[in-house]
């Protein structure tokens, strides 16, 4: 039950062979996977057991794989009958990976049976039992040991394949130039391998891709906002050049109220001031026109007002006073006379109205105002 005599020799061989193997340039996990597949068919293949030992000694190895490789190598020692080496390897594994104790679920009952000669006492008729040499137990492997050993080897192969697939997919995602496709690949990768503890590079790459997409979306939104603002400014300018000045003023005021710090605010404010000045001038001219029209109307109505308010009474004309006392036969119409008759006519023969008869009545008549 002592340690296997070839263990020191194996360690010396590992010290010589390890640099040569590392110089070969083969991926460590690929070699470990290949060795594990061979050990499933040949459980005690010495070259492949050396691969397990080398992987365990490499401190940069994956902790998950290193723990399983250490467990498989310890059980390989047990399969060779090196119980002491197995116990030491089991203790080292438990101390190094206390959370993985279940990887070596083996106790002495899995590789020792009670001695039939001494019935487990270690003595036979007060002498040392020749079968168990006083230990009370004989070495006999349980089938569970081989099953557990093969299970650890299968886990190693599966983990190596998973690591290779994960590394390849991560590399493909890093090479993807399309941000949307890269995000899709990385999200699928992190979801598929959520149980892994080395997802930091994938998550970091995913965060960078998401940040790029968000930045691109912000740039697109900012560009769209600038274009929309430019279109609105052009529409306002076109409206200001139109005939509906009041609507243009309302739209400009509303836009400047909502966007007081816009890049085109100064230009639109100047345009608004110009429209307000024109509108003020138009209203002033309109008021002047209205006032002028009112004055002209008043001037036109003044004669009518004066006619109706200050209408003059027309006096009734009649015959002069005293005309009824005159002898009309003595008068001749001057218009009926010819030039010769007029010259031949004696002025002194012209009949005159006696002043004495009509003078007083004429004076009385003139003193009364006409009705």
Short mmCIF file of C-alpha atoms in Angstrom, two decimals:
data_model
loop_
_atom_site.label_atom_id
_atom_site.label_comp_id
_atom_site.label_asym_id
_atom_site.label_seq_id
_atom_site.Cartn_x
_atom_site.Cartn_y
_atom_site.Cartn_z
CA UNK A 1 0.00 0.00 0.00
CA UNK A 2 3.06 2.30 -0.20
CA UNK A 3 3.49 4.89 -2.90
CA UNK A 4 4.22 3.68 -6.37
CA UNK A 5 8.00 3.37 -6.83
CA UNK A 6 7.89 5.05 -10.26
CA UNK A 7 6.34 8.34 -9.07
CA UNK A 8 9.71 10.14 -8.58
CA UNK A 9 10.84 8.87 -11.96
CA UNK A 10 7.69 10.22 -13.58
CA UNK A 11 8.19 13.59 -11.98
CA UNK A 12 11.75 13.71 -13.31
CA UNK A 13 10.52 12.80 -16.77
CA UNK A 14 7.88 15.52 -16.61
CA UNK A 15 10.54 18.07 -15.75
CA UNK A 16 12.41 17.12 -18.92
CA UNK A 17 9.49 16.60 -21.27
CA UNK A 18 7.41 19.63 -20.24
CA UNK A 19 9.59 22.28 -21.95
CA UNK A 20 9.61 20.20 -25.13
CA UNK A 21 5.84 19.90 -25.12
CA UNK A 22 5.38 23.61 -24.56
CA UNK A 23 7.76 24.33 -27.40
CA UNK A 24 5.62 22.29 -29.75
CA UNK A 25 3.20 25.19 -29.93
CA UNK A 26 -0.01 23.14 -29.66
CA UNK A 27 -2.91 24.72 -27.80
CA UNK A 28 -3.03 23.45 -24.22
CA UNK A 29 -6.77 22.79 -24.21
CA UNK A 30 -6.62 20.98 -27.55
CA UNK A 31 -3.92 18.68 -26.18
CA UNK A 32 -5.91 18.18 -22.97
CA UNK A 33 -9.06 17.30 -24.91
CA UNK A 34 -7.21 14.83 -27.12
CA UNK A 35 -5.54 13.20 -24.10
CA UNK A 36 -8.87 12.90 -22.28
CA UNK A 37 -10.46 11.17 -25.26
CA UNK A 38 -7.59 8.67 -25.39
CA UNK A 39 -7.76 8.05 -21.64
CA UNK A 40 -11.42 7.13 -21.97
CA UNK A 41 -10.34 4.26 -24.19
CA UNK A 42 -7.02 3.58 -22.42
CA UNK A 43 -7.43 4.73 -18.80
CA UNK A 44 -3.73 4.40 -17.83
CA UNK A 45 -2.01 5.74 -20.98
CA UNK A 46 1.22 7.23 -19.63
CA UNK A 47 1.71 9.99 -22.29
CA UNK A 48 -1.83 11.21 -21.83
CA UNK A 49 -1.54 11.14 -18.06
CA UNK A 50 1.52 13.36 -18.47
CA UNK A 51 -0.64 15.82 -20.39
CA UNK A 52 -3.05 15.92 -17.44
CA UNK A 53 -0.20 16.47 -15.02
CA UNK A 54 1.28 19.27 -17.16
CA UNK A 55 -2.03 21.02 -17.38
CA UNK A 56 -2.47 20.80 -13.60
CA UNK A 57 0.99 22.28 -13.00
CA UNK A 58 0.29 25.24 -15.31
CA UNK A 59 -0.99 28.00 -13.05
CA UNK A 60 -2.41 29.97 -16.02
CA UNK A 61 -4.81 27.19 -16.95
CA UNK A 62 -8.57 27.55 -16.72
CA UNK A 63 -9.61 26.91 -13.08
CA UNK A 64 -12.59 24.80 -14.14
CA UNK A 65 -10.50 22.55 -16.37
CA UNK A 66 -7.56 22.50 -13.98
CA UNK A 67 -9.79 21.27 -11.14
CA UNK A 68 -11.19 18.44 -13.26
CA UNK A 69 -7.78 17.50 -14.63
CA UNK A 70 -6.44 17.30 -11.08
CA UNK A 71 -9.38 15.10 -10.04
CA UNK A 72 -8.91 12.82 -13.05
CA UNK A 73 -5.18 12.49 -12.40
CA UNK A 74 -5.81 11.63 -8.73
CA UNK A 75 -8.25 8.89 -9.72
CA UNK A 76 -5.74 7.60 -12.27
CA UNK A 77 -3.30 7.14 -9.38
CA UNK A 78 -5.97 5.18 -7.55
CA UNK A 79 -6.57 3.00 -10.60
CA UNK A 80 -2.86 2.18 -10.51
CA UNK A 81 -3.16 1.12 -6.87
CA UNK A 82 -1.32 4.13 -5.41
CA UNK A 83 -3.71 4.77 -2.55
CA UNK A 84 -1.31 6.97 -0.60
CA UNK A 85 -0.64 9.16 -3.66
CA UNK A 86 -4.37 9.27 -4.33
CA UNK A 87 -5.12 10.40 -0.79
CA UNK A 88 -2.48 13.14 -0.98
CA UNK A 89 -3.77 14.27 -4.40
CA UNK A 90 -7.33 14.29 -3.06
CA UNK A 91 -6.29 16.42 -0.10
CA UNK A 92 -4.44 18.86 -2.38
CA UNK A 93 -7.48 19.10 -4.62
CA UNK A 94 -9.79 19.78 -1.68
CA UNK A 95 -7.45 22.48 -0.39
CA UNK A 96 -7.03 24.12 -3.80
CA UNK A 97 -10.66 23.91 -4.93
CA UNK A 98 -12.86 23.59 -1.83
CA UNK A 99 -16.00 24.20 -3.92
CA UNK A 100 -15.22 21.20 -6.17
CA UNK A 101 -14.98 18.48 -3.51
CA UNK A 102 -17.77 16.58 -5.27
CA UNK A 103 -15.45 15.99 -8.25
CA UNK A 104 -13.69 13.24 -6.23
CA UNK A 105 -16.59 11.59 -4.38
CA UNK A 106 -14.46 8.59 -3.36
CA UNK A 107 -13.81 7.19 0.08
CA UNK A 108 -11.99 4.13 1.33
CA UNK A 109 -15.09 2.00 0.87
CA UNK A 110 -14.72 2.51 -2.89
CA UNK A 111 -11.30 0.90 -3.05
CA UNK A 112 -10.99 -1.24 0.12
CA UNK A 113 -12.87 -4.34 1.32
CA UNK A 114 -12.76 -6.08 4.66
CA UNK A 115 -10.27 -8.94 4.94
CA UNK A 116 -11.95 -12.34 5.12
CA UNK A 117 -8.98 -13.95 6.85
CA UNK A 118 -9.04 -11.75 9.94
CA UNK A 119 -12.50 -10.30 9.48
CA UNK A 120 -11.12 -6.81 9.51
CA UNK A 121 -9.17 -7.12 12.75
CA UNK A 122 -5.74 -7.34 11.18
CA UNK A 123 -4.80 -10.29 13.36
CA UNK A 124 -5.22 -14.00 13.03
CA UNK A 125 -4.79 -16.15 16.14
CA UNK A 126 -2.74 -13.45 17.86
CA UNK A 127 -0.49 -13.01 14.86
CA UNK A 128 -0.43 -10.63 11.92
CA UNK A 129 -2.82 -11.66 9.20
CA UNK A 130 -0.79 -12.78 6.20
CA UNK A 131 -3.43 -11.57 3.74
CA UNK A 132 -3.85 -7.96 4.85
CA UNK A 133 -0.63 -7.64 6.79
CA UNK A 134 -2.48 -6.49 9.84
CA UNK A 135 -4.42 -3.71 8.11
CA UNK A 136 -7.75 -5.46 8.21
CA UNK A 137 -8.60 -4.49 4.61
CA UNK A 138 -7.61 -5.51 1.13
CA UNK A 139 -7.28 -3.27 -1.93
CA UNK A 140 -10.16 -3.85 -4.32
CA UNK A 141 -11.46 -1.17 -6.69
CA UNK A 142 -15.14 -0.49 -6.91
CA UNK A 143 -16.68 0.02 -10.39
CA UNK A 144 -17.65 3.50 -9.17
CA UNK A 145 -14.00 4.55 -9.32
CA UNK A 146 -13.72 3.82 -13.03
CA UNK A 147 -17.10 5.37 -13.70
CA UNK A 148 -16.15 8.56 -11.87
CA UNK A 149 -12.80 8.65 -13.64
CA UNK A 150 -14.44 8.37 -17.06
CA UNK A 151 -17.03 10.97 -16.06
CA UNK A 152 -14.30 13.48 -15.20
CA UNK A 153 -12.58 12.75 -18.51
CA UNK A 154 -15.82 13.34 -20.42
CA UNK A 155 -16.31 16.61 -18.58
CA UNK A 156 -12.81 17.68 -19.53
CA UNK A 157 -13.46 16.89 -23.20
CA UNK A 158 -16.77 18.74 -23.14
CA UNK A 159 -15.24 21.77 -21.46
CA UNK A 160 -12.34 21.87 -23.90
CA UNK A 161 -14.75 21.77 -26.82
CA UNK A 162 -16.90 24.43 -25.24
CA UNK A 163 -13.87 26.63 -24.64
CA UNK A 164 -12.77 26.22 -28.25
CA UNK A 165 -16.24 27.01 -29.58
CA UNK A 166 -16.58 29.96 -27.25
CA UNK A 167 -13.20 31.38 -28.24
CA UNK A 168 -14.00 30.95 -31.94
CA UNK A 169 -17.39 32.65 -31.64
CA UNK A 170 -15.92 35.46 -29.58
CA UNK A 171 -13.23 35.97 -32.20
CA UNK A 172 -15.83 36.03 -34.98
CA UNK A 173 -17.87 38.57 -33.03
CA UNK A 174 -14.81 40.75 -32.54
CA UNK A 175 -14.11 40.68 -36.30
CA UNK A 176 -17.69 41.61 -37.24
CA UNK A 177 -17.74 45.14 -38.62
CA UNK A 178 -21.53 45.56 -38.66
CA UNK A 179 -22.58 46.82 -35.26
CA UNK A 180 -26.10 45.37 -35.33
CA UNK A 181 -24.85 41.93 -36.35
CA UNK A 182 -22.08 42.11 -33.73
CA UNK A 183 -24.61 42.92 -31.01
CA UNK A 184 -26.81 40.03 -32.11
CA UNK A 185 -23.88 37.57 -32.06
CA UNK A 186 -22.62 38.74 -28.67
CA UNK A 187 -26.06 38.62 -27.10
CA UNK A 188 -26.56 35.08 -28.35
CA UNK A 189 -23.07 34.18 -27.12
CA UNK A 190 -23.59 35.54 -23.61
CA UNK A 191 -27.00 33.90 -23.36
CA UNK A 192 -25.73 30.53 -24.57
CA UNK A 193 -22.70 30.55 -22.26
CA UNK A 194 -24.24 32.32 -19.28
CA UNK A 195 -22.82 29.63 -16.97
CA UNK A 196 -19.24 30.56 -17.78
CA UNK A 197 -17.17 32.73 -15.47
CA UNK A 198 -14.96 34.22 -18.20
CA UNK A 199 -17.63 36.29 -19.97
CA UNK A 200 -15.95 39.59 -19.14
CA UNK A 201 -14.37 40.06 -22.63
CA UNK A 202 -17.66 39.23 -24.36
CA UNK A 203 -19.65 41.53 -22.08
CA UNK A 204 -17.12 44.32 -22.55
CA UNK A 205 -17.27 43.89 -26.32
CA UNK A 206 -21.07 43.87 -26.17
CA UNK A 207 -21.12 47.06 -24.10
CA UNK A 208 -18.82 48.75 -26.62
CA UNK A 209 -21.07 47.69 -29.49
CA UNK A 210 -24.16 48.93 -27.66
CA UNK A 211 -22.41 52.24 -26.97
CA UNK A 212 -21.54 52.55 -30.66
CA UNK A 213 -25.12 51.87 -31.67
CA UNK A 214 -26.44 54.35 -29.13
CA UNK A 215 -23.96 56.97 -30.32
CA UNK A 216 -24.96 56.34 -33.92
CA UNK A 217 -28.64 56.62 -33.03
CA UNK A 218 -27.98 59.87 -31.19
CA UNK A 219 -26.10 61.23 -34.20
CA UNK A 220 -28.94 60.20 -36.52
CA UNK A 221 -31.52 61.78 -34.24
CA UNK A 222 -29.47 64.95 -33.98
CA UNK A 223 -29.06 65.05 -37.76
CA UNK A 224 -32.77 64.48 -38.26
CA UNK A 225 -33.54 67.22 -35.73
CA UNK A 226 -31.20 69.63 -37.54
CA UNK A 227 -32.81 68.80 -40.87
CA UNK A 228 -36.28 69.22 -39.40
CA UNK A 229 -35.27 72.56 -37.88
CA UNK A 230 -33.83 73.68 -41.21
CA UNK A 231 -37.05 72.72 -42.97
CA UNK A 232 -39.10 74.62 -40.39
CA UNK A 233 -36.88 77.69 -40.80
CA UNK A 234 -37.23 77.54 -44.59
CA UNK A 235 -41.00 77.23 -44.24
CA UNK A 236 -41.07 80.25 -41.93
CA UNK A 237 -38.96 82.25 -44.37
CA UNK A 238 -41.24 81.27 -47.24
CA UNK A 239 -44.26 82.23 -45.15
CA UNK A 240 -42.65 85.58 -44.34
CA UNK A 241 -42.14 86.24 -48.05
CA UNK A 242 -45.82 85.49 -48.72
CA UNK A 243 -48.84 87.73 -48.49
CA UNK A 244 -50.24 86.46 -45.19
CA UNK A 245 -48.10 88.65 -42.95
CA UNK A 246 -50.17 88.20 -39.78
CA UNK A 247 -49.89 84.42 -39.95
CA UNK A 248 -46.15 84.70 -40.55
CA UNK A 249 -45.80 86.88 -37.45
CA UNK A 250 -47.80 84.41 -35.34
CA UNK A 251 -45.76 81.42 -36.56
CA UNK A 252 -42.45 83.21 -35.96
CA UNK A 253 -43.48 84.21 -32.43
CA UNK A 254 -44.59 80.66 -31.64
CA UNK A 255 -41.35 79.15 -32.99
CA UNK A 256 -39.12 81.58 -31.09
CA UNK A 257 -41.08 80.92 -27.89
CA UNK A 258 -40.49 77.17 -28.16
CA UNK A 259 -36.91 77.42 -29.53
CA UNK A 260 -35.38 80.54 -27.96
CA UNK A 261 -31.81 79.19 -28.19
CA UNK A 262 -31.93 77.78 -31.71
CA UNK A 263 -29.06 78.54 -34.07
CA UNK A 264 -31.42 80.43 -36.38
CA UNK A 265 -33.10 82.39 -33.56
CA UNK A 266 -31.26 85.64 -34.33
CA UNK A 267 -32.08 85.46 -38.02
CA UNK A 268 -35.74 84.69 -37.35
CA UNK A 269 -35.93 87.44 -34.74
CA UNK A 270 -34.61 89.95 -37.27
CA UNK A 271 -37.15 88.70 -39.79
CA UNK A 272 -39.91 89.02 -37.18
CA UNK A 273 -38.84 92.57 -36.33
CA UNK A 274 -38.92 93.46 -40.01
CA UNK A 275 -42.41 92.02 -40.41
CA UNK A 276 -43.62 93.83 -37.30
CA UNK A 277 -42.22 97.11 -38.64
CA UNK A 278 -43.93 96.56 -41.98
CA UNK A 279 -47.17 95.65 -40.28
CA UNK A 280 -46.96 98.73 -38.07
CA UNK A 281 -46.29 100.89 -41.12
CA UNK A 282 -49.21 99.27 -42.94
CA UNK A 283 -51.52 99.93 -40.02
CA UNK A 284 -50.30 103.53 -39.82
CA UNK A 285 -50.91 104.06 -43.52
CA UNK A 286 -54.29 102.43 -43.14
CA UNK A 287 -55.18 104.77 -40.31
CA UNK A 288 -53.99 107.75 -42.35
CA UNK A 289 -56.07 106.58 -45.29
CA UNK A 290 -59.10 106.12 -43.08
CA UNK A 291 -58.62 109.59 -41.61
CA UNK A 292 -58.19 111.12 -45.05
CA UNK A 293 -61.32 109.38 -46.29
CA UNK A 294 -63.27 110.61 -43.28
CA UNK A 295 -62.10 114.17 -43.87
CA UNK A 296 -62.95 114.00 -47.55
CA UNK A 297 -66.36 112.65 -46.68
CA UNK A 298 -66.92 115.45 -44.21
CA UNK A 299 -65.85 118.00 -46.79
CA UNK A 300 -68.30 116.50 -49.26
CA UNK A 301 -71.11 116.54 -46.72
CA UNK A 302 -70.50 120.12 -45.59
CA UNK A 303 -72.36 121.78 -48.54
CA UNK A 304 -75.30 119.47 -48.05
CA UNK A 305 -75.38 120.20 -44.35
CA UNK A 306 -75.15 123.91 -45.00
CA UNK A 307 -77.85 123.60 -47.65
CA UNK A 308 -80.25 121.87 -45.31
CA UNK A 309 -79.35 123.79 -42.16
CA UNK A 310 -78.94 127.27 -43.59
CA UNK A 311 -81.46 127.27 -46.46
CA UNK A 312 -82.36 130.86 -47.65
CA UNK A 313 -85.96 131.86 -48.05
CA UNK A 314 -86.79 133.04 -51.60
CA UNK A 315 -88.80 136.33 -51.45
CA UNK A 316 -92.05 136.43 -53.38
CA UNK A 317 -91.73 139.05 -56.15
CA UNK A 318 -94.70 141.14 -57.31
CA UNK A 319 -95.50 144.43 -59.01
CA UNK A 320 -93.95 147.54 -57.63
CA UNK A 321 -96.10 149.68 -55.42
CA UNK A 322 -98.21 152.25 -57.31
CA UNK A 323 -98.07 150.37 -60.60
CA UNK A 324 -101.82 149.99 -60.57
CA UNK A 325 -102.24 153.82 -60.75
CA UNK A 326 -100.14 154.19 -63.88
CA UNK A 327 -101.48 154.58 -67.42
CA UNK A 328 -99.84 151.72 -69.19
CA UNK A 329 -100.88 153.03 -72.61
CA UNK A 330 -98.47 155.89 -72.25
CA UNK A 331 -95.51 153.50 -72.01
CA UNK A 332 -93.89 151.85 -74.95
CA UNK A 333 -91.76 148.70 -74.74
CA UNK A 334 -88.22 149.79 -75.60
CA UNK A 335 -87.40 146.43 -77.11
CA UNK A 336 -90.11 146.81 -79.71
CA UNK A 337 -88.65 150.09 -81.06
CA UNK A 338 -86.20 150.34 -83.91
CA UNK A 339 -83.08 152.40 -83.80
CA UNK A 340 -84.66 155.21 -85.75
CA UNK A 341 -87.71 155.19 -83.55
CA UNK A 342 -85.56 155.26 -80.52
CA UNK A 343 -83.54 158.21 -81.80
CA UNK A 344 -86.57 160.10 -82.95
CA UNK A 345 -88.27 159.63 -79.65
CA UNK A 346 -88.21 162.60 -77.42
CA UNK A 347 -86.92 161.79 -73.99
CA UNK A 348 -88.86 164.47 -72.35
CA UNK A 349 -92.13 163.01 -73.57
CA UNK A 350 -91.49 159.85 -71.56
CA UNK A 351 -94.15 159.49 -68.99
CA UNK A 352 -93.02 159.45 -65.38
CA UNK A 353 -94.79 158.26 -62.32
CA UNK A 354 -95.59 161.07 -60.00
CA UNK A 355 -93.46 160.78 -56.90
CA UNK A 356 -95.95 162.54 -54.77
CA UNK A 357 -98.53 159.80 -55.24
CA UNK A 358 -96.42 156.77 -54.73
CA UNK A 359 -93.53 158.00 -52.62
CA UNK A 360 -95.08 157.37 -49.23
CA UNK A 361 -96.49 153.97 -50.11
CA UNK A 362 -93.17 152.90 -51.60
CA UNK A 363 -91.32 153.87 -48.45
CA UNK A 364 -93.72 151.94 -46.29
CA UNK A 365 -93.44 148.90 -48.49
CA UNK A 366 -89.59 148.90 -48.41
CA UNK A 367 -89.51 149.16 -44.64
CA UNK A 368 -91.21 145.77 -44.22
CA UNK A 369 -88.94 142.73 -44.75
CA UNK A 370 -90.00 140.34 -47.39
CA UNK A 371 -91.93 137.30 -46.25
#
